[in-house]
Coordinates of C-alpha atoms (C1' of nucleotides) in Angstrom, one line a residue:
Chain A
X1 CA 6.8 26.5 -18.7
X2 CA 4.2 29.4 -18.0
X3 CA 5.8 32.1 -17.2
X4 CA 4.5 35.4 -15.1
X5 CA 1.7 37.4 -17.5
X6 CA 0.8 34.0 -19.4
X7 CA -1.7 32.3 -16.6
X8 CA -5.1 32.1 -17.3
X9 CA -5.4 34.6 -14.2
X10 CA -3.2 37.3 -16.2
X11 CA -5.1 36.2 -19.7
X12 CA -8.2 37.6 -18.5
X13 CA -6.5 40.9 -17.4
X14 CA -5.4 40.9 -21.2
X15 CA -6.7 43.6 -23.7
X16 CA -9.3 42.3 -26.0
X17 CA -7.7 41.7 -29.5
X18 CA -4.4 40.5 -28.0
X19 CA -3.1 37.1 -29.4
X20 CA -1.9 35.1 -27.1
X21 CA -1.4 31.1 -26.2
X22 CA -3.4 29.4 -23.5
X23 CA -2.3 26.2 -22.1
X24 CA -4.3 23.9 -19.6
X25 CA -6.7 20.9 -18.8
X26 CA -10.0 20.4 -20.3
X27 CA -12.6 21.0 -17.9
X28 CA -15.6 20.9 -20.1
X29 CA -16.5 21.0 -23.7
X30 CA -20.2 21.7 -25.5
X31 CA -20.7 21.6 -28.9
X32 CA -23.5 23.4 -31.3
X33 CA -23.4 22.8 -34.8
X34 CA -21.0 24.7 -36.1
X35 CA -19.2 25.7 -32.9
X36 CA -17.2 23.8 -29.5
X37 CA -17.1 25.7 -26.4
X38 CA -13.9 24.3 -24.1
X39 CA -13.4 25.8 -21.0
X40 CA -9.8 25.1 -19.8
X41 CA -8.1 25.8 -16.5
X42 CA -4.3 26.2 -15.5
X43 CA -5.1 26.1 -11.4
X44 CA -3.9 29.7 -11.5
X45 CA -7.6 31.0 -10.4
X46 CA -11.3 29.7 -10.2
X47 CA -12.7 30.9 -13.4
X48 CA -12.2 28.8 -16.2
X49 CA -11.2 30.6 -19.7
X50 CA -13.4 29.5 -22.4
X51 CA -12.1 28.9 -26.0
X52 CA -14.2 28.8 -28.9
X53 CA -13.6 27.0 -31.6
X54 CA -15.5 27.8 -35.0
X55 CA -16.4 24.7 -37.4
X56 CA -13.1 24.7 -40.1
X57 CA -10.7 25.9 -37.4
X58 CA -9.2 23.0 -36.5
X59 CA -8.2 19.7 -37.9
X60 CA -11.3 16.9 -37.4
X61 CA -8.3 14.6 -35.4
X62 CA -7.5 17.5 -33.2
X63 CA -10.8 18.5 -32.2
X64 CA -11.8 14.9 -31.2
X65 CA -9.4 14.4 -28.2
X66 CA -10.0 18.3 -27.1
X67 CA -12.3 15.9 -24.7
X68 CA -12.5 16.4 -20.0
X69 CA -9.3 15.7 -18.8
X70 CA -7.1 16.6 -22.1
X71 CA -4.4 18.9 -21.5
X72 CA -4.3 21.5 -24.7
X73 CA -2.6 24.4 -25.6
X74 CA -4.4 26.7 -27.5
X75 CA -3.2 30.0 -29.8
X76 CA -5.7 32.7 -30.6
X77 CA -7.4 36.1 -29.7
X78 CA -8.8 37.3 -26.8
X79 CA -12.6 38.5 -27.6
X80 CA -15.5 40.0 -26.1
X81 CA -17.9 37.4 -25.6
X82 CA -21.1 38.0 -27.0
X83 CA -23.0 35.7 -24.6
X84 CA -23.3 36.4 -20.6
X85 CA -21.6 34.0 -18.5
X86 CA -17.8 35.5 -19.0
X87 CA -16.6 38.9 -20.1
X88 CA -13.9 37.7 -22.4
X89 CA -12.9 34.2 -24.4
X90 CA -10.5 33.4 -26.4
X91 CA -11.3 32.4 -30.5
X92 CA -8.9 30.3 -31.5
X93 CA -7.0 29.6 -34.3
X94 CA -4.8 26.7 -33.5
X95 CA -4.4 23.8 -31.1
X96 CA -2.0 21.1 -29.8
X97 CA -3.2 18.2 -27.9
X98 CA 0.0 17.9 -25.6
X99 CA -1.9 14.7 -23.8
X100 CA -5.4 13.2 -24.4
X101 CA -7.5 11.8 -21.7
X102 CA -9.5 8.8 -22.8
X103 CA -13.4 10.3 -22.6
X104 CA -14.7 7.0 -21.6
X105 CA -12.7 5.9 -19.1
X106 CA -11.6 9.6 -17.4
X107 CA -13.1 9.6 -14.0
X108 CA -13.7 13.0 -13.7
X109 CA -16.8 13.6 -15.1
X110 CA -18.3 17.2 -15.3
X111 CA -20.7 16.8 -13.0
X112 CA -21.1 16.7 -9.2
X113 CA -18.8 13.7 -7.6
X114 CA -18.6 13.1 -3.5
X115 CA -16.0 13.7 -1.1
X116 CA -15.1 10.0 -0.9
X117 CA -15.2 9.1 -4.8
X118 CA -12.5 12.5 -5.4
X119 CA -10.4 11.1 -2.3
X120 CA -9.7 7.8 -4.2
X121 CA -8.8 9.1 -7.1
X122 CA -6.2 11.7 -5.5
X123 CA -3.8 12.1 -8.4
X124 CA -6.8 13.2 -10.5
X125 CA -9.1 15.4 -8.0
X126 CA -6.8 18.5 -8.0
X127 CA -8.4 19.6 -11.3
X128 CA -11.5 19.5 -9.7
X129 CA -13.0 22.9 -8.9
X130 CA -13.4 22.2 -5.4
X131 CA -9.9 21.1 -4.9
X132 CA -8.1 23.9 -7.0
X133 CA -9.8 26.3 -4.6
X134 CA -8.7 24.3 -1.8
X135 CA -5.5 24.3 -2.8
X136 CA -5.1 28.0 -3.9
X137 CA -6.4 28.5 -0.2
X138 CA -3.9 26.1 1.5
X139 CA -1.2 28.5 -0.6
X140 CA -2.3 31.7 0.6
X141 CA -2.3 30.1 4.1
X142 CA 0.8 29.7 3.6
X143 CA 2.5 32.9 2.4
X144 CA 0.2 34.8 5.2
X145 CA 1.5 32.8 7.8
X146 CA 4.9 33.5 6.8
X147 CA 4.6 37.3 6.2
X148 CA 2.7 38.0 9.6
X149 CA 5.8 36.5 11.3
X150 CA 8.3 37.9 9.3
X151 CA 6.8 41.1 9.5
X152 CA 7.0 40.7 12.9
X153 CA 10.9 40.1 13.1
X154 CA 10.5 36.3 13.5
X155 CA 12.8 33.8 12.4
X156 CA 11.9 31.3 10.2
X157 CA 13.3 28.0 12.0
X158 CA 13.3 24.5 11.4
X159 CA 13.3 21.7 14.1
X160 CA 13.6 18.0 13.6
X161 CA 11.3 15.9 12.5
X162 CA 13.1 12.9 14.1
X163 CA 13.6 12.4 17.6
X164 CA 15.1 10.6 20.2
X165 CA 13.1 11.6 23.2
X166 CA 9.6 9.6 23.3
X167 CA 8.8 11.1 26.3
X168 CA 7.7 14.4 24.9
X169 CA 3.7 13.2 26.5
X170 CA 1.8 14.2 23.3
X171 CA 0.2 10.9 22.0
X172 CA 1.4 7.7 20.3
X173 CA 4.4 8.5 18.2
X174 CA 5.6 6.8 14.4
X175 CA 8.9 4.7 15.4
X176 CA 12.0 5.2 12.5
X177 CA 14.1 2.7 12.1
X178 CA 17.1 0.6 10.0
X179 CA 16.3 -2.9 12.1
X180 CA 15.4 -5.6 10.0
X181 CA 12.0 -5.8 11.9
X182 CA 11.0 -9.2 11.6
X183 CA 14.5 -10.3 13.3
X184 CA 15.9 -7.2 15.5
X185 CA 19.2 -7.8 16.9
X186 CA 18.1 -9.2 20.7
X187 CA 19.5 -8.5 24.0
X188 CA 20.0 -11.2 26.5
X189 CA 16.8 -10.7 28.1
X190 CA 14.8 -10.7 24.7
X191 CA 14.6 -6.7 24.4
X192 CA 15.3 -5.3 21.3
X193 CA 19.1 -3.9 21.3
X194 CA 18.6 -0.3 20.1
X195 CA 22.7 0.1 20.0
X196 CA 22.4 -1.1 16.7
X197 CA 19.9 1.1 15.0
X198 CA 20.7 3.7 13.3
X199 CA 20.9 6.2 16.0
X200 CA 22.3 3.9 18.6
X201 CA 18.7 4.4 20.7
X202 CA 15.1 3.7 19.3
X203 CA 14.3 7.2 16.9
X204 CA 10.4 8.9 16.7
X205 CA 9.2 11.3 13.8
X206 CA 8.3 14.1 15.8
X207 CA 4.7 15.2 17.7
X208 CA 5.9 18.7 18.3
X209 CA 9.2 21.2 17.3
X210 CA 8.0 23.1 20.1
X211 CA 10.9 22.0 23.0
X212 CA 13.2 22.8 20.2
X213 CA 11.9 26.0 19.4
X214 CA 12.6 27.3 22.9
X215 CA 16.2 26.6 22.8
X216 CA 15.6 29.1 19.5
X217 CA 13.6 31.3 21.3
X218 CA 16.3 32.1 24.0
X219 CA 18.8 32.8 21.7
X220 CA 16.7 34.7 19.0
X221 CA 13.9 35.9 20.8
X222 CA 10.9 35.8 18.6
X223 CA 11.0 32.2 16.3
X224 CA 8.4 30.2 14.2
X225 CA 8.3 26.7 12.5
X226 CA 5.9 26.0 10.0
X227 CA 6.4 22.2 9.1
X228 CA 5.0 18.5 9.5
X229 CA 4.0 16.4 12.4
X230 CA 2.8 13.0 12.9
X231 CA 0.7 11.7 15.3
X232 CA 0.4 7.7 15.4
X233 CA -3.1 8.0 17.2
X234 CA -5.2 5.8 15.9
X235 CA -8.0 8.6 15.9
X236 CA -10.1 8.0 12.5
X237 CA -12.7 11.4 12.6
X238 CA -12.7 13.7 10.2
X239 CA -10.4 16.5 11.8
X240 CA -7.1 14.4 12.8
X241 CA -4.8 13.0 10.5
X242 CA -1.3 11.0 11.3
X243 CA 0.6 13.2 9.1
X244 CA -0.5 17.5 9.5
X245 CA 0.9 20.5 9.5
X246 CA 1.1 22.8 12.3
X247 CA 2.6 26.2 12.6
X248 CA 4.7 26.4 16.2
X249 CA 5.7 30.7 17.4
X250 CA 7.8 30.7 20.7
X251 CA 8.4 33.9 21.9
X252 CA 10.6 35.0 24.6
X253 CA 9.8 38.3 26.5
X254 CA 6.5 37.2 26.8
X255 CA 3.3 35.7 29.2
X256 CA 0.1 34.3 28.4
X257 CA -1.3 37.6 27.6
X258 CA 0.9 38.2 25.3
X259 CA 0.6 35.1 23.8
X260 CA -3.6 35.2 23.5
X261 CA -2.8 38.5 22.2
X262 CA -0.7 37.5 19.4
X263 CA -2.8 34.2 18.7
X264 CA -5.9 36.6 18.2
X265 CA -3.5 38.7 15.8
X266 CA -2.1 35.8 13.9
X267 CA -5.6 34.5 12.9
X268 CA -7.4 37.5 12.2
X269 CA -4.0 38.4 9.6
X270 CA -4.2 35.2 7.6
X271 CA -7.9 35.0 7.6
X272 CA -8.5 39.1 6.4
X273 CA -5.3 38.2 3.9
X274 CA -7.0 35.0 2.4
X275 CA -10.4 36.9 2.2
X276 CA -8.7 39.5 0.4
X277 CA -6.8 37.1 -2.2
X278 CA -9.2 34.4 -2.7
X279 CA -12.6 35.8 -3.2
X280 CA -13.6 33.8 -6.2
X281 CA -12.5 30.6 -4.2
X282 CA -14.5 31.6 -1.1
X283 CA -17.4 32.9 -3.0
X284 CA -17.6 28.9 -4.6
X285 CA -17.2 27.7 -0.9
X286 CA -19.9 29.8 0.0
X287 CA -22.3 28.3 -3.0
X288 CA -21.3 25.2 -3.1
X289 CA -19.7 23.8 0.7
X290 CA -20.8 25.9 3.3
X291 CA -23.0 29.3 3.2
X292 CA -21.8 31.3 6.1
X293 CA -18.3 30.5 5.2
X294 CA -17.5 34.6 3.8
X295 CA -19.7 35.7 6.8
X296 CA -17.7 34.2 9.6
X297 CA -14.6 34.9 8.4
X298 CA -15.4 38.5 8.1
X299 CA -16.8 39.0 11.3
X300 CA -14.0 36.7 12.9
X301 CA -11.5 39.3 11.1
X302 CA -13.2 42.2 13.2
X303 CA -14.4 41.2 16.1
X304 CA -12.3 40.4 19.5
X305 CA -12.2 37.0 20.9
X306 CA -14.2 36.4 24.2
X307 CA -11.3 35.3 26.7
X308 CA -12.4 33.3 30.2
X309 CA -10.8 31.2 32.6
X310 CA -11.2 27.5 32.8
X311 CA -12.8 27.9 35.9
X312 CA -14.9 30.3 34.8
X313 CA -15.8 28.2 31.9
X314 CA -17.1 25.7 34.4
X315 CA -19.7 28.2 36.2
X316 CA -21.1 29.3 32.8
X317 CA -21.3 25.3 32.2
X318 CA -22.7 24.8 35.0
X319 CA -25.3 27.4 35.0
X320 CA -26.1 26.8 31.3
X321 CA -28.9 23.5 32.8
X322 CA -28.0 21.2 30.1
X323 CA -27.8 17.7 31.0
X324 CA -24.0 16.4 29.7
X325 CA -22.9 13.5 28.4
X326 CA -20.0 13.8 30.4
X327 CA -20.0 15.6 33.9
X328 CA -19.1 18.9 34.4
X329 CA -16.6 19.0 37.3
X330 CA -13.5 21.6 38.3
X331 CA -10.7 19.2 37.4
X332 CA -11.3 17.4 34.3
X333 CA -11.0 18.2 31.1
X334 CA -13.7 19.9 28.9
X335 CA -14.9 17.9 26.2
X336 CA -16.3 18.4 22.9
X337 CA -19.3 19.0 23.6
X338 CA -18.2 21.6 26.3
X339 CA -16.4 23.6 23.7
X340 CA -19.0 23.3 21.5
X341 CA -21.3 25.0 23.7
X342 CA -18.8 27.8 24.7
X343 CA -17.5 28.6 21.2
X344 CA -21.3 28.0 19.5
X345 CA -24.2 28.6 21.6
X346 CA -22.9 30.8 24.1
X347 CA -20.6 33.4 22.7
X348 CA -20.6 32.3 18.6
X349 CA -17.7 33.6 17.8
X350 CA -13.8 32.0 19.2
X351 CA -13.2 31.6 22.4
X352 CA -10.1 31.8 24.5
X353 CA -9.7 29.1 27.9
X354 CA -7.3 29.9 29.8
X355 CA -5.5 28.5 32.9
X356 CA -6.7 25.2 32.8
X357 CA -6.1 22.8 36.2
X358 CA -2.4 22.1 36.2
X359 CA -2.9 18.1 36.6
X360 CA -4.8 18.2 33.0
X361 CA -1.9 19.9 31.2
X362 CA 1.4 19.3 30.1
X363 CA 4.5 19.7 32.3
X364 CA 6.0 22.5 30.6
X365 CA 3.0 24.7 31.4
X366 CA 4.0 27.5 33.6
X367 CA 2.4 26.9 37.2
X368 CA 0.0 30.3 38.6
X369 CA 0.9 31.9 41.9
X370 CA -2.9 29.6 42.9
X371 CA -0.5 26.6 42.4
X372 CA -3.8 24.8 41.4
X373 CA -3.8 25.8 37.6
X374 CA -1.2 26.5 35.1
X375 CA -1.1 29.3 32.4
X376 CA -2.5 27.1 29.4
X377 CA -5.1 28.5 26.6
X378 CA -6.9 26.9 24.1
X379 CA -8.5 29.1 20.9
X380 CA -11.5 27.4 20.5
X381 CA -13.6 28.2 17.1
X382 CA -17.3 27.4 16.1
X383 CA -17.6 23.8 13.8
X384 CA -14.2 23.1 14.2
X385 CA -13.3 23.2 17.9
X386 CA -9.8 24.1 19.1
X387 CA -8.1 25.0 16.5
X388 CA -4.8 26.6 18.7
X389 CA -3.1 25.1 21.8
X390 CA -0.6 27.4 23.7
X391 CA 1.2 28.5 27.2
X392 CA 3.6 30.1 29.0
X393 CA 6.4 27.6 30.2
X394 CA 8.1 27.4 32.8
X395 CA 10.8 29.0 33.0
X396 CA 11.9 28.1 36.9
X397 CA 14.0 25.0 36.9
X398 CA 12.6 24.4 40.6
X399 CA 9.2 24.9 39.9
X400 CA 9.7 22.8 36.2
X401 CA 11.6 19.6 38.1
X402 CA 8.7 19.4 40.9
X403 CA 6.2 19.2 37.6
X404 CA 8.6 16.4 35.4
X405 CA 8.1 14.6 38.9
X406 CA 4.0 15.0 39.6
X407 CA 3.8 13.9 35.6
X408 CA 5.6 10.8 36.0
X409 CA 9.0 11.5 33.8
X410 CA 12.2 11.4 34.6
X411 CA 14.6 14.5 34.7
X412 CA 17.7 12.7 32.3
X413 CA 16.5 13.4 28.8
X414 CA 14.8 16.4 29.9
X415 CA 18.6 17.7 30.6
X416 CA 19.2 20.6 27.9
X417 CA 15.6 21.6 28.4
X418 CA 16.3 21.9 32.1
X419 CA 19.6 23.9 31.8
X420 CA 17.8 26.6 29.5
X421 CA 16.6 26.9 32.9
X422 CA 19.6 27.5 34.6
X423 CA 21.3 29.8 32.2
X424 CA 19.6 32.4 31.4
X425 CA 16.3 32.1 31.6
X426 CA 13.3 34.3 31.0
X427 CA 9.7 34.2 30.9
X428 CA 8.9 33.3 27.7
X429 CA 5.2 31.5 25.6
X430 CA 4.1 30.2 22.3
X431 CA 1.0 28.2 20.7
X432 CA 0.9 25.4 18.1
X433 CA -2.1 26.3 15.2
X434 CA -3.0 22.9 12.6
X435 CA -2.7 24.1 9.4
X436 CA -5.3 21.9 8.4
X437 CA -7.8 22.8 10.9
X438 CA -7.2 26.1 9.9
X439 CA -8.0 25.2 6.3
X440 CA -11.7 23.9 7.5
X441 CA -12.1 27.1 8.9
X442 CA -11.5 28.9 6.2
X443 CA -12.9 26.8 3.7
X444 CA -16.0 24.7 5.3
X445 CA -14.2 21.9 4.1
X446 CA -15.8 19.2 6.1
X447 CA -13.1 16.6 6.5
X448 CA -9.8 17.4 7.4
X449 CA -9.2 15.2 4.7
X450 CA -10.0 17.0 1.7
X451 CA -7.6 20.1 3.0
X452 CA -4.5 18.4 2.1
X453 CA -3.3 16.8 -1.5
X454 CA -2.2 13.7 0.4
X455 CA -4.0 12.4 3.3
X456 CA -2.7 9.9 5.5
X457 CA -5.2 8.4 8.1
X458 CA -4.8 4.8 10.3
X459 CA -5.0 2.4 7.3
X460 CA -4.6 4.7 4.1
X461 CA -1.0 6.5 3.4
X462 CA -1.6 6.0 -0.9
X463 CA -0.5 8.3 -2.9
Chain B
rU1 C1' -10.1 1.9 19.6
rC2 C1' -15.7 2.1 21.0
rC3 C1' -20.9 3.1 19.2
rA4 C1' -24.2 3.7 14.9
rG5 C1' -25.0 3.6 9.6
rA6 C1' -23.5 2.2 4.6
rG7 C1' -21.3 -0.9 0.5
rU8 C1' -25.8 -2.7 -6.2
rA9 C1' -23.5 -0.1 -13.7
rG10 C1' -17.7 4.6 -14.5
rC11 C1' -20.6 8.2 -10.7
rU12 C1' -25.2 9.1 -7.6
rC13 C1' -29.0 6.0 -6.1
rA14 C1' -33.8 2.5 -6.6
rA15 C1' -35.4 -2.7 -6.2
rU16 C1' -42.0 -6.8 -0.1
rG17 C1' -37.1 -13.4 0.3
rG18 C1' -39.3 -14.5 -6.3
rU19 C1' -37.0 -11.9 -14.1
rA20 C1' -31.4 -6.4 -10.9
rG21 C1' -33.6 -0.7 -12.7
rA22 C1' -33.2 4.9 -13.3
rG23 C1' -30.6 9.6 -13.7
rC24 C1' -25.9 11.3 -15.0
rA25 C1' -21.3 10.0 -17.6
rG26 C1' -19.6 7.3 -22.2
rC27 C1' -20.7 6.1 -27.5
rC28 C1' -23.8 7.3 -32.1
rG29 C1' -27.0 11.0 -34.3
rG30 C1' -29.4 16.0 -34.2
rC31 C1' -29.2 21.4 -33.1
rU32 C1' -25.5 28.7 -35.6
rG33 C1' -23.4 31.0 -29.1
rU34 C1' -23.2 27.0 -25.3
rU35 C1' -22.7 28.0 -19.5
rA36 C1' -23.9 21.3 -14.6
rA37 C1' -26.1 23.0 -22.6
rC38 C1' -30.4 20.7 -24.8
rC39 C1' -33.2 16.6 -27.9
rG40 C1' -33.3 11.2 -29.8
rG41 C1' -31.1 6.4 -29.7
rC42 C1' -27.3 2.5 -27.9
rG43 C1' -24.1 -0.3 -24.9
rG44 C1' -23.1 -1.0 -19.7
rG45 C1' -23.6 -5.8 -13.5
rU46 C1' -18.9 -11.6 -9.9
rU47 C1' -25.1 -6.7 -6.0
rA48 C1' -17.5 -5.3 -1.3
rC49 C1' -15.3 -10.4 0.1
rA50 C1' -15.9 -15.5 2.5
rG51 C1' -19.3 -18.7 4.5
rG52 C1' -24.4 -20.1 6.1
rU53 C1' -30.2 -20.4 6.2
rU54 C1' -33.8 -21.2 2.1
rC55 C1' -37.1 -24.5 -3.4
rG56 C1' -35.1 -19.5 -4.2
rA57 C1' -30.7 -14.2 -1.2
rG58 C1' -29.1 -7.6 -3.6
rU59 C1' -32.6 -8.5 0.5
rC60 C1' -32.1 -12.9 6.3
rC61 C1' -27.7 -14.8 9.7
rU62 C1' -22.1 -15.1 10.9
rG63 C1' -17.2 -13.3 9.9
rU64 C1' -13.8 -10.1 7.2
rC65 C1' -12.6 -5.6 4.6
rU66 C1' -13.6 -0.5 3.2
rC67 C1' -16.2 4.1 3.7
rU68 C1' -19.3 7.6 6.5
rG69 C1' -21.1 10.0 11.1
rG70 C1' -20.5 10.4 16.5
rA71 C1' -17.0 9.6 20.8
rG72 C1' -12.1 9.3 22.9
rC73 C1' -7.0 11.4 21.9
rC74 C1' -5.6 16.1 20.1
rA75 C1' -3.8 20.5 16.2

RNA sequence: UCCAGAGUAGCUCAAUGGUAGAGCAGCCGGCUGUUAACCGGCGGGUUACAGGUUCGAGUCCUGUCUCUGGAGCCA
């Protein structure tokens, strides 16, 4: 394996004259008479290291399959180069060929391919420039996401991804189970008879860890889950997928300005820490993807976050005399075009609704002393739209039992979440952020699904 | 799921209802340092699929599938 000091990253950091091996996929190869440039790449960073290989080096049978695609290990000595273009390369000496790709029927050609082509050829596209940035991002997502927290005292929890409640009111949901499907085991009256799946009751991979992570939060305070959900939505755009990940803080001690508080925090963290680590990755998605990529995100680091009410969302709406597709109106819900508006037009940079009407939002949203809105907020963010979804819950088992009843759901499997309630109780908040939309953001990735290795979207789980 | 658009060579795209083409990639050759290398040559097609109209369909009609954009749902 590589080990720590032998990535292509650390190579370049190398002394020039050091001898060293370099091991990696072809990218590209040009050849003068007399002398082959191959630039390889190991995914450690953006730049590509680029070997050159004097005529006489190598064996003729080597050099023909150093071809796109091939994945080579070379020895030799890191050089000055004399051309512009890169500061060092490495002359080599020797080469194995640990696997060649076939030149004429490799996919990946050297040259500009869409979106849609790469998608369809998943197990390849990761050595595409465009996608080893994306996924360098996605990984320094991730570690900033989990040191702001744990920085923060956090624990790191994990809730289920299967469930038994389907009544959790967040969209369509993936049924699990062992039933032979085309015969299920039948009740007198024709139902399906659950008692004999595999968890006695029909079984859901989960929309949300966030009902679970209140039973953590009032025990350990201040929690965080970081995993996958699935939504069975048949929603086919290109920012919602059926399987994504979504990072889920509950925090206990704490109201909805606490929680706006800590949402503005948490983004501005991960966004100055990817800046930081992945300039040459943003500097290509700035070239190549979308120009004001660097800009935002710098100014987004900086700058506060305009903060309004719903309702005063509505007045600026109202007062803005565009003609909307859909009505403005206290009451309903704002739709994309709304936020668009808001986050865009209006105040161009995010944008924080809160206390939306309580007859919009979900049950567990705390109700205000106006008893006509409920402490809700949505972080809303230029091009992508909301991008966070968070409240304060209720925490007054009175108060939360008149809500299960206005929404239609029965108190029964609501039981442990109802007796949190009753023992020991506090107020207490969190938000949910999509990984993935968070990747657009800091990308300018336009479709959700070229954020992810593995995209699965209504009619298309391959790979 | 609804609305709109698209599907032609490996990729990106042309082609008034009348002989399916180009650029790139690939292959062969050339060039002493290339940078999306460059120059010359060569091969490459069930026009998404199934029907229909027509003397004749890549082109028009119907259906299906897939992709893209917008909407809804939401993160």
């Amino acid at each position: 394996m590589i080990k720590p000091g032998e990535y292509i990253r650390d190579i370049f950091a190398q002394p020039v004259g050091t001898v060293l091996v370099a091991r990696g996929w072809v990218k590209t190869r040009r050849d003068s008479k007399g002398i082959s440039f191959v630039q390889i790449s190991d995914g450690s960073c953006f730049t590509d290291l680029q070997v050159v290989i004097e005529a006489g080096t190598l064996p003729p049978e080597t050099l023909e399959q150093i071809t796109t695609g091939a994945c080579v290990e070379f020895t030799g000595t890191l050089v000055e180069s004399p051309a512009p273009g890169q500061p060092v390369e490495l002359k080599a000496s020797g080469c194995t060929v640990h696997g060649a790709a076939h030149p004429s029927s490799y996919p990946l050609q050297k040259k500009g391919h869409t979106m849609e082509f790469l998608r369809e050829i998943a197990h390849l596209r990761p050595r595409a420039n465009t996608f080893g940035a994306v996924f360098r991002v996605r990984n320094a997502l991730s570690y900033a996401i989990h040191r702001f927290f744990q920085d923060r005292g956090f624990i790191y929890i994990h809730t289920p991804i299967i469930t038994t409640s389907d009544c959790e009111g967040a969209g369509a949901l993936f049924q699990v189970t062992t039933l032979d499907v085309a015969a299920p085991p039948r009740l007198a009256d024709n139902a399906v008879d659950y008692t004999h799946d595999f968890f006695g009751k029909p079984a859901y991979l989960a929309v949300s860890g966030q009902l679970e992570a209140e039973i953590l939060a009032l025990a350990m305070a201040n929690v965080y889950t970081f995993g996958p959900t699935f939504r069975a939505e048949n929603s086919n755009t290109p920012r919602h997928l059926a399987e994504f990940w979504m990072v889920e803080p509950e925090m206990a001690f704490c109201d909805l300005d606490d929680d706006v508080e800590l949402a503005q925090e948490f983004l501005q963290y991960i966004i100055r820490y990817v800046l930081d680590t992945c300039e040459a990755d943003l500097a290509f998605f700035a070239k190549r993807i979308e120009p004001t990529v660097v800009e935002t995100l710098e100014h987004v680091a900086q700058a506060s976050f305009e903060r309004i009410t719903y309702t005063e969302a509505i007045r600026v709406l109202e007062a803005s005399g565009r003609s909307w597709e859909f009505p403005v109106e206290w009451g309903s819900d704002l739709q994309a075009e709304h936020e668009r508006y808001l986050t865009e037009e209006v105040f161009r940079r995010p944008v924080v609704v809160t206390d939306y009407p309580r007859q919009i939002k979900a049950f567990y949203m705390r109700v205000n002393d106006d008893e006509k809105t409920v402490r809700a907020m949505d972080v809303l963010v230029p091009r992508i739209g909301e991008i966070i979804g968070g409240s304060q819950r209720e925490e007054r088992p009175q108060v939360l039992r008149e809500r299960l009843k206005e929404c239609g759901l029965p108190e029964e499997p609501y039981w442990w979440y109802l007796q949190l309630r009753e023992y020991g109780t506090v107020e207490h908040a969190g938000f949910g952020l999509g990984v993935e939309r968070m990747m657009m953001y800091l990308t300018g990735m336009k479709n959700i699904r070229d954020v992810i290795p593995f995209p699965r979207t209504p009619g298309s789980a391959d790979f």
